[in-house]
mmCIF file of C-alpha atoms in Angstrom:
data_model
loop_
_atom_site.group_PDB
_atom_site.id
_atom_site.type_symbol
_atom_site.label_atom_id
_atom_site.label_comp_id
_atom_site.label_asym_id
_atom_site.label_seq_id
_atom_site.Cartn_x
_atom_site.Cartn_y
_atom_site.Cartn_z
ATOM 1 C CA UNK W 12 -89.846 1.303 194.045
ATOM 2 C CA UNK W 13 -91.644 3.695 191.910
ATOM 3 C CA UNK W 14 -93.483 6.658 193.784
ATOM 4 C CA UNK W 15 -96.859 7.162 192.077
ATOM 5 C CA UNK W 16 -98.722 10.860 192.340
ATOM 6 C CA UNK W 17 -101.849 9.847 191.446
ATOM 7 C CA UNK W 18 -104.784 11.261 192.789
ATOM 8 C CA UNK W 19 -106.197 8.755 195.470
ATOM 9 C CA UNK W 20 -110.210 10.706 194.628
ATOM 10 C CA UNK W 21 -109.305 9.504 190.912
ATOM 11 C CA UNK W 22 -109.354 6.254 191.233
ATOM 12 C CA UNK W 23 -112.679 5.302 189.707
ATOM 13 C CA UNK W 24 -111.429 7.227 186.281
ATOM 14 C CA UNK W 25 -110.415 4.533 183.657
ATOM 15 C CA UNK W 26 -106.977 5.882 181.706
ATOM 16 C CA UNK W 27 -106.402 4.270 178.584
ATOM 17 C CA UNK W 28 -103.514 4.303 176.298
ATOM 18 C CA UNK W 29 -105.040 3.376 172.672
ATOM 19 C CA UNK W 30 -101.911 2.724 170.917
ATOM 20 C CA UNK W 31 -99.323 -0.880 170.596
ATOM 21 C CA UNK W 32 -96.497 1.097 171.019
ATOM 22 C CA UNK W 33 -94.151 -0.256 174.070
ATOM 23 C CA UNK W 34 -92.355 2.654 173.573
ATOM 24 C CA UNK W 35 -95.633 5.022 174.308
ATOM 25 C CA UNK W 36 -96.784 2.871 176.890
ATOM 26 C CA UNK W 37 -92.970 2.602 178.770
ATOM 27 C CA UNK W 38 -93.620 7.085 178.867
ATOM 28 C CA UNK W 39 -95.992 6.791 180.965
ATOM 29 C CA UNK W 40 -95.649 4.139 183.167
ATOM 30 C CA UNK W 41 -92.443 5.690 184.355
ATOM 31 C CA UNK W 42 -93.825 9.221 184.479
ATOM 32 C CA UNK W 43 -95.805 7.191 187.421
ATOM 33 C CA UNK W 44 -99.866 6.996 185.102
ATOM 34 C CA UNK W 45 -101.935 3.810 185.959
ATOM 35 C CA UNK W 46 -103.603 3.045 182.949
ATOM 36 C CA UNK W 47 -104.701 0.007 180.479
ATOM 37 C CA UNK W 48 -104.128 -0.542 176.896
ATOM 38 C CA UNK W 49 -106.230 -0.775 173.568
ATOM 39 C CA UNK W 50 -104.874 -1.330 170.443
ATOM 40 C CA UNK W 51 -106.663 0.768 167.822
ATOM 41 C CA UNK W 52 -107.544 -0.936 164.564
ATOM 42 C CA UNK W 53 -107.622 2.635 162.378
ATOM 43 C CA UNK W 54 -105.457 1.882 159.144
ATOM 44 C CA UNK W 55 -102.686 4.376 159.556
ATOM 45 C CA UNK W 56 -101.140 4.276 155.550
ATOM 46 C CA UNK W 57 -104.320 4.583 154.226
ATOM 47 C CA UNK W 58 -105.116 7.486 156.049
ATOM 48 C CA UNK W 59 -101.717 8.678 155.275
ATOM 49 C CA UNK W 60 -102.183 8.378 151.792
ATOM 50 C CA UNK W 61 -105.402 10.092 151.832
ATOM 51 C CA UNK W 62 -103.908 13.030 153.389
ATOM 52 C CA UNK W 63 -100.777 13.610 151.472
ATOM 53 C CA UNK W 64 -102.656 13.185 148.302
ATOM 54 C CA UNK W 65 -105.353 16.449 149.716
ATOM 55 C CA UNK W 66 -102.180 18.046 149.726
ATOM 56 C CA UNK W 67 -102.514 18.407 154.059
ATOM 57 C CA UNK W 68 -99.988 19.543 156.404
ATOM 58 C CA UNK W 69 -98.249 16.949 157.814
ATOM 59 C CA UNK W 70 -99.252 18.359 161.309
ATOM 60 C CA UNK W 71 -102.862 17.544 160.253
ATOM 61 C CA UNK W 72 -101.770 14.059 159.658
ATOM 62 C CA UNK W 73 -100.281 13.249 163.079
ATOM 63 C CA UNK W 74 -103.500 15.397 164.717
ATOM 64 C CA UNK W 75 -105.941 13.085 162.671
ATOM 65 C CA UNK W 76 -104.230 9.727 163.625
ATOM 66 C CA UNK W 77 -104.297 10.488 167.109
ATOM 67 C CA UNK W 78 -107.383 11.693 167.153
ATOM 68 C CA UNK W 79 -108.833 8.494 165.476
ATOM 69 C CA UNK W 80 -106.930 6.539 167.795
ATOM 70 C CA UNK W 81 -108.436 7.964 170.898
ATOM 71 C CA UNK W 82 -112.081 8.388 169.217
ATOM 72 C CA UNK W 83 -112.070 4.656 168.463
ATOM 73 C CA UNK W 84 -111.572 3.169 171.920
ATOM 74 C CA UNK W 85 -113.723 6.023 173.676
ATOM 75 C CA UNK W 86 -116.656 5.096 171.519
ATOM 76 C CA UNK W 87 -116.310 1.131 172.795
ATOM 77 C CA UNK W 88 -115.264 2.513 176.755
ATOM 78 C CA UNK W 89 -117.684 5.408 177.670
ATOM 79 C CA UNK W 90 -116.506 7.740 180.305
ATOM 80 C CA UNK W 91 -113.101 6.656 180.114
ATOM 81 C CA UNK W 92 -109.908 8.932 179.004
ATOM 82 C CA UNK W 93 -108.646 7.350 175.961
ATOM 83 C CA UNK W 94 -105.197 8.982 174.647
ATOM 84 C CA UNK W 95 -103.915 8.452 171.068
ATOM 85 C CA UNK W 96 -100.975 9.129 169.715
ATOM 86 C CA UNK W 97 -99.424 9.757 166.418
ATOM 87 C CA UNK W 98 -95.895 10.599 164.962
ATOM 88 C CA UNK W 99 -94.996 11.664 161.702
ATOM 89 C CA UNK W 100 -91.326 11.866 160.006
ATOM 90 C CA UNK W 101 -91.639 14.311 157.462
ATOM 91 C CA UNK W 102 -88.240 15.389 155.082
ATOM 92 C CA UNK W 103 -88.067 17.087 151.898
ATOM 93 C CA UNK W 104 -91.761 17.235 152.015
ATOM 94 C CA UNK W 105 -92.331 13.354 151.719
ATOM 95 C CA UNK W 106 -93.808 11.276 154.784
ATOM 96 C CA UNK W 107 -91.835 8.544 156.066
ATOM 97 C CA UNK W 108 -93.823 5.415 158.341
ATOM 98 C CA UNK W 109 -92.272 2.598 160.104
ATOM 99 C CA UNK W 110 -89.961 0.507 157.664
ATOM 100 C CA UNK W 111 -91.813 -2.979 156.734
ATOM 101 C CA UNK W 112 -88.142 -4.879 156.874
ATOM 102 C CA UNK W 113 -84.173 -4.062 156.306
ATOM 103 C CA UNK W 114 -84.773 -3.093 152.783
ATOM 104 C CA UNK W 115 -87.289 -0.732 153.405
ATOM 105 C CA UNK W 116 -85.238 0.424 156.987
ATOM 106 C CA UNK W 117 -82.098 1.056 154.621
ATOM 107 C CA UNK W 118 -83.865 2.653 151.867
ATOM 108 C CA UNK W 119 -85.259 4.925 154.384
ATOM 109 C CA UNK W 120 -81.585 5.684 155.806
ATOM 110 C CA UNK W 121 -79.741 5.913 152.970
ATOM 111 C CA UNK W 122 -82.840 8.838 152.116
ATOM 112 C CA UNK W 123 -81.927 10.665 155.497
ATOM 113 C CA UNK W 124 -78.286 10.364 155.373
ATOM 114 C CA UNK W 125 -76.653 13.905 155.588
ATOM 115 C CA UNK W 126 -80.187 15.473 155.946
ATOM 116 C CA UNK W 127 -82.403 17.415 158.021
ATOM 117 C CA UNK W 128 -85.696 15.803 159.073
ATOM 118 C CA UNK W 129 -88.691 16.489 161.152
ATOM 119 C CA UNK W 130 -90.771 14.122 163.906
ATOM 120 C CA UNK W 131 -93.906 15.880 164.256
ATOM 121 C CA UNK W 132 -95.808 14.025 167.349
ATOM 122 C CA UNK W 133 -99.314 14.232 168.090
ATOM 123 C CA UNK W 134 -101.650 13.628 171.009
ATOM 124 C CA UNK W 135 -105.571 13.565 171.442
ATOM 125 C CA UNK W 136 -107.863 13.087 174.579
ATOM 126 C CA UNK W 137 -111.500 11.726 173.790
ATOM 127 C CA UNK W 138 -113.864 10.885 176.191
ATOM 128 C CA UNK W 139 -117.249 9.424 175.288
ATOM 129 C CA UNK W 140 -116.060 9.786 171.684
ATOM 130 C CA UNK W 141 -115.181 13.026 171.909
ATOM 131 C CA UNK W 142 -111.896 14.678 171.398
ATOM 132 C CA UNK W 143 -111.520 17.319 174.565
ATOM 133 C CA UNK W 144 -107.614 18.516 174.155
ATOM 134 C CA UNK W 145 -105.032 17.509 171.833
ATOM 135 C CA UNK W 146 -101.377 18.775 171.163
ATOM 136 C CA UNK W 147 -98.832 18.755 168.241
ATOM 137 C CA UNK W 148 -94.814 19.258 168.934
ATOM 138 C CA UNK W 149 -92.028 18.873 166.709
ATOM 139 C CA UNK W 150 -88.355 18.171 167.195
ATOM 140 C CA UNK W 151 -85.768 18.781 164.285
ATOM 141 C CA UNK W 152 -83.148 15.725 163.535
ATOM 142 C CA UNK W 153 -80.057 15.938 161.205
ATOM 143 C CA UNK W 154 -78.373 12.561 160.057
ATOM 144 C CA UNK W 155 -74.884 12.424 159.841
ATOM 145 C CA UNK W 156 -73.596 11.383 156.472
ATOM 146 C CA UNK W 157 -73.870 7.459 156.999
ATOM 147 C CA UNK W 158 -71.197 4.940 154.963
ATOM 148 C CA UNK W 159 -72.645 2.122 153.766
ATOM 149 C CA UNK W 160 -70.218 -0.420 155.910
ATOM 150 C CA UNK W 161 -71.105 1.214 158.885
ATOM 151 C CA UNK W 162 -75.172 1.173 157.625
ATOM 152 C CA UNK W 163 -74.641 -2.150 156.896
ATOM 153 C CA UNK W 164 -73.825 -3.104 160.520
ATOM 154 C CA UNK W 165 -76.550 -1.322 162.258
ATOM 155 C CA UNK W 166 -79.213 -2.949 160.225
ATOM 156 C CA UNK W 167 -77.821 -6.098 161.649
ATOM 157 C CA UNK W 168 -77.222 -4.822 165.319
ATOM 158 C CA UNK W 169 -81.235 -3.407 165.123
ATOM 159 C CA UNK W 170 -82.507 -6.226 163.164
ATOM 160 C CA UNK W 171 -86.768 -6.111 163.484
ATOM 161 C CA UNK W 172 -86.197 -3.623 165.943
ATOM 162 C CA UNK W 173 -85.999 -1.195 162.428
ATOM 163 C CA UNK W 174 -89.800 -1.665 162.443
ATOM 164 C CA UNK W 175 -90.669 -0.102 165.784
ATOM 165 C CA UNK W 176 -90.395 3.194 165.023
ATOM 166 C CA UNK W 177 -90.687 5.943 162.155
ATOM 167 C CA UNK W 178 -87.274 5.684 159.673
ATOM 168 C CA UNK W 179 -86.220 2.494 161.249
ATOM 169 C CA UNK W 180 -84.148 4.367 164.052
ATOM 170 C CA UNK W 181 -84.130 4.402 168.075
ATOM 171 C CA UNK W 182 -82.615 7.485 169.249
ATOM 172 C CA UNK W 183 -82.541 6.128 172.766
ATOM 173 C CA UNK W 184 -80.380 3.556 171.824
ATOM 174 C CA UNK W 185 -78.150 2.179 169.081
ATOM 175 C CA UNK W 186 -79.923 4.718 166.873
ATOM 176 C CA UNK W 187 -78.157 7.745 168.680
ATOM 177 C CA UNK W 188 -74.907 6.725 166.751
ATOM 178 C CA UNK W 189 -77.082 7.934 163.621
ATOM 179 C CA UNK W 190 -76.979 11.991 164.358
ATOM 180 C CA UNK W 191 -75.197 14.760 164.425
ATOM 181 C CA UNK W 192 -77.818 17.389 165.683
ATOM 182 C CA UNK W 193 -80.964 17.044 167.666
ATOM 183 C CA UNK W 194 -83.329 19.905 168.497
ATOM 184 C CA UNK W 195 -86.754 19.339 170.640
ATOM 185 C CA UNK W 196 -88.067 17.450 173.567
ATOM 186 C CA UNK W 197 -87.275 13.821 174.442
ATOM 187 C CA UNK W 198 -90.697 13.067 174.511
ATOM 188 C CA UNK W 199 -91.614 14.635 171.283
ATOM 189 C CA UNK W 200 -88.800 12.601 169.202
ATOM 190 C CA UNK W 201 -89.939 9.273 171.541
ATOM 191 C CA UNK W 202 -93.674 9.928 170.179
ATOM 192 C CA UNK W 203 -95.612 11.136 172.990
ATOM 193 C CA UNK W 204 -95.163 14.813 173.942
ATOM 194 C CA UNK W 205 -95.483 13.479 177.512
ATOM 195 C CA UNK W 206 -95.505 17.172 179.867
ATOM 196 C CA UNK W 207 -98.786 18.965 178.117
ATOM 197 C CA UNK W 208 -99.899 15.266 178.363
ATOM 198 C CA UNK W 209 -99.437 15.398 182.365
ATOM 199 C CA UNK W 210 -100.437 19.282 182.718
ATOM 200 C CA UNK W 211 -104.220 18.137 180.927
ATOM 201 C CA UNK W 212 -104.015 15.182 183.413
ATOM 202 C CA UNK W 213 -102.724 17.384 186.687
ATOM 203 C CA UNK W 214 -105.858 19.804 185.249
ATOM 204 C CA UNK W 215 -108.206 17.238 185.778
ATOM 205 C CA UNK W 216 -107.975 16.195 188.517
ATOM 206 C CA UNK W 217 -106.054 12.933 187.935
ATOM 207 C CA UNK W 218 -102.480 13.691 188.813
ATOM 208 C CA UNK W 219 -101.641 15.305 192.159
ATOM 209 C CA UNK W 220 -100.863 18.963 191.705
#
């Protein structure tokens, strides 16, 4: 049985995760959040593209996702708290999304093999279309150098799974056979930089303190 600290006066605030990600959405439900889900309909590569072309930090890129996440499903849910979430895999100064397929997953590894990378995760808060707190974090990821029998293999062990996150990797599972150094919060590399998350919430009166 899971033990849930919520704050019993907070009940009549509506919480809402505005993101698809099961990953996201699995965070919080075990850090103990009631809350409902909204998928945001903000085109992510064409933002992207937008972005890396102005020459922007890549920390501006994961702020501005989750910020238009959260801003879209506040404007359609007033006085709710709508959080959005971005993450970013940046290396050798190009920006890496989610892999379309096993081509695009391998190209992708075979780029990060026996290199250093960075997940740069953001979150945003809006309420009544508003953005009231947001956070960046990073975490810093080195690849091992991966053979190409052994690549092979996990492309066939993930299968579509190489679409559900940035790279085409999992770290919490099969993906963890990918690195040989890992520096940064859990949460960060998972894409939700869940404790500032709960300190906001705990501030606000929505998590017991």
């Amino acid at each position: 049985m899971t033990t849930v600290l919520m704050n019993p006066s907070a009940d009549d605030t509506t919480v809402i995760l505005a993101s698809g990600s099961a990953t996201r959405a699995g965070i919080l439900r075990n850090a103990g959040l009631r809350f409902s889900i909204r998928r945001p309909t903000v085109d992510e590569a064409a933002v992207r593209q937008v972005m890396v072309e102005a020459g922007d930090p890549v920390e501006a890129g994961a702020r501005r996702l989750a910020d238009l996440k959260a801003l879209e499903i506040s404007s359609e849910i007033p006085g709710a708290l709508v959080i959005g979430a971005d993450q970013i895999l940046e290396c050798g100064g190009q920006w890496f999304e989610k892999p379309e397929g096993p081509e695009a997953a391998r190209e992708q590894l075979m780029k990060l093999s026996g290199r250093t990378h960075r997940l740069i995760s953001g979150v945003s808060i809006a309420r009544d279309n508003e953005v009231i707190w947001r956070h960046v974090d990073q975490a810093v990821l080195t690849v091992r150098s991966l053979g190409k029998e052994f690549l092979e293999r996990y492309l066939i062990a993930m299968g579509d799974r190489t679409r559900e996150s940035v790279g085409g990797y999992q770290i919490e599972g099969l993906g963890s056979q990918l690195f040989e150094r890992v520096e940064g919060d859990h949460f960060t590399i998972l894409g939700l930089p869940l404790l500032p998350t709960l300190a906001f919430l705990r501030s606000h009166g929505l998590l017991e303190d």
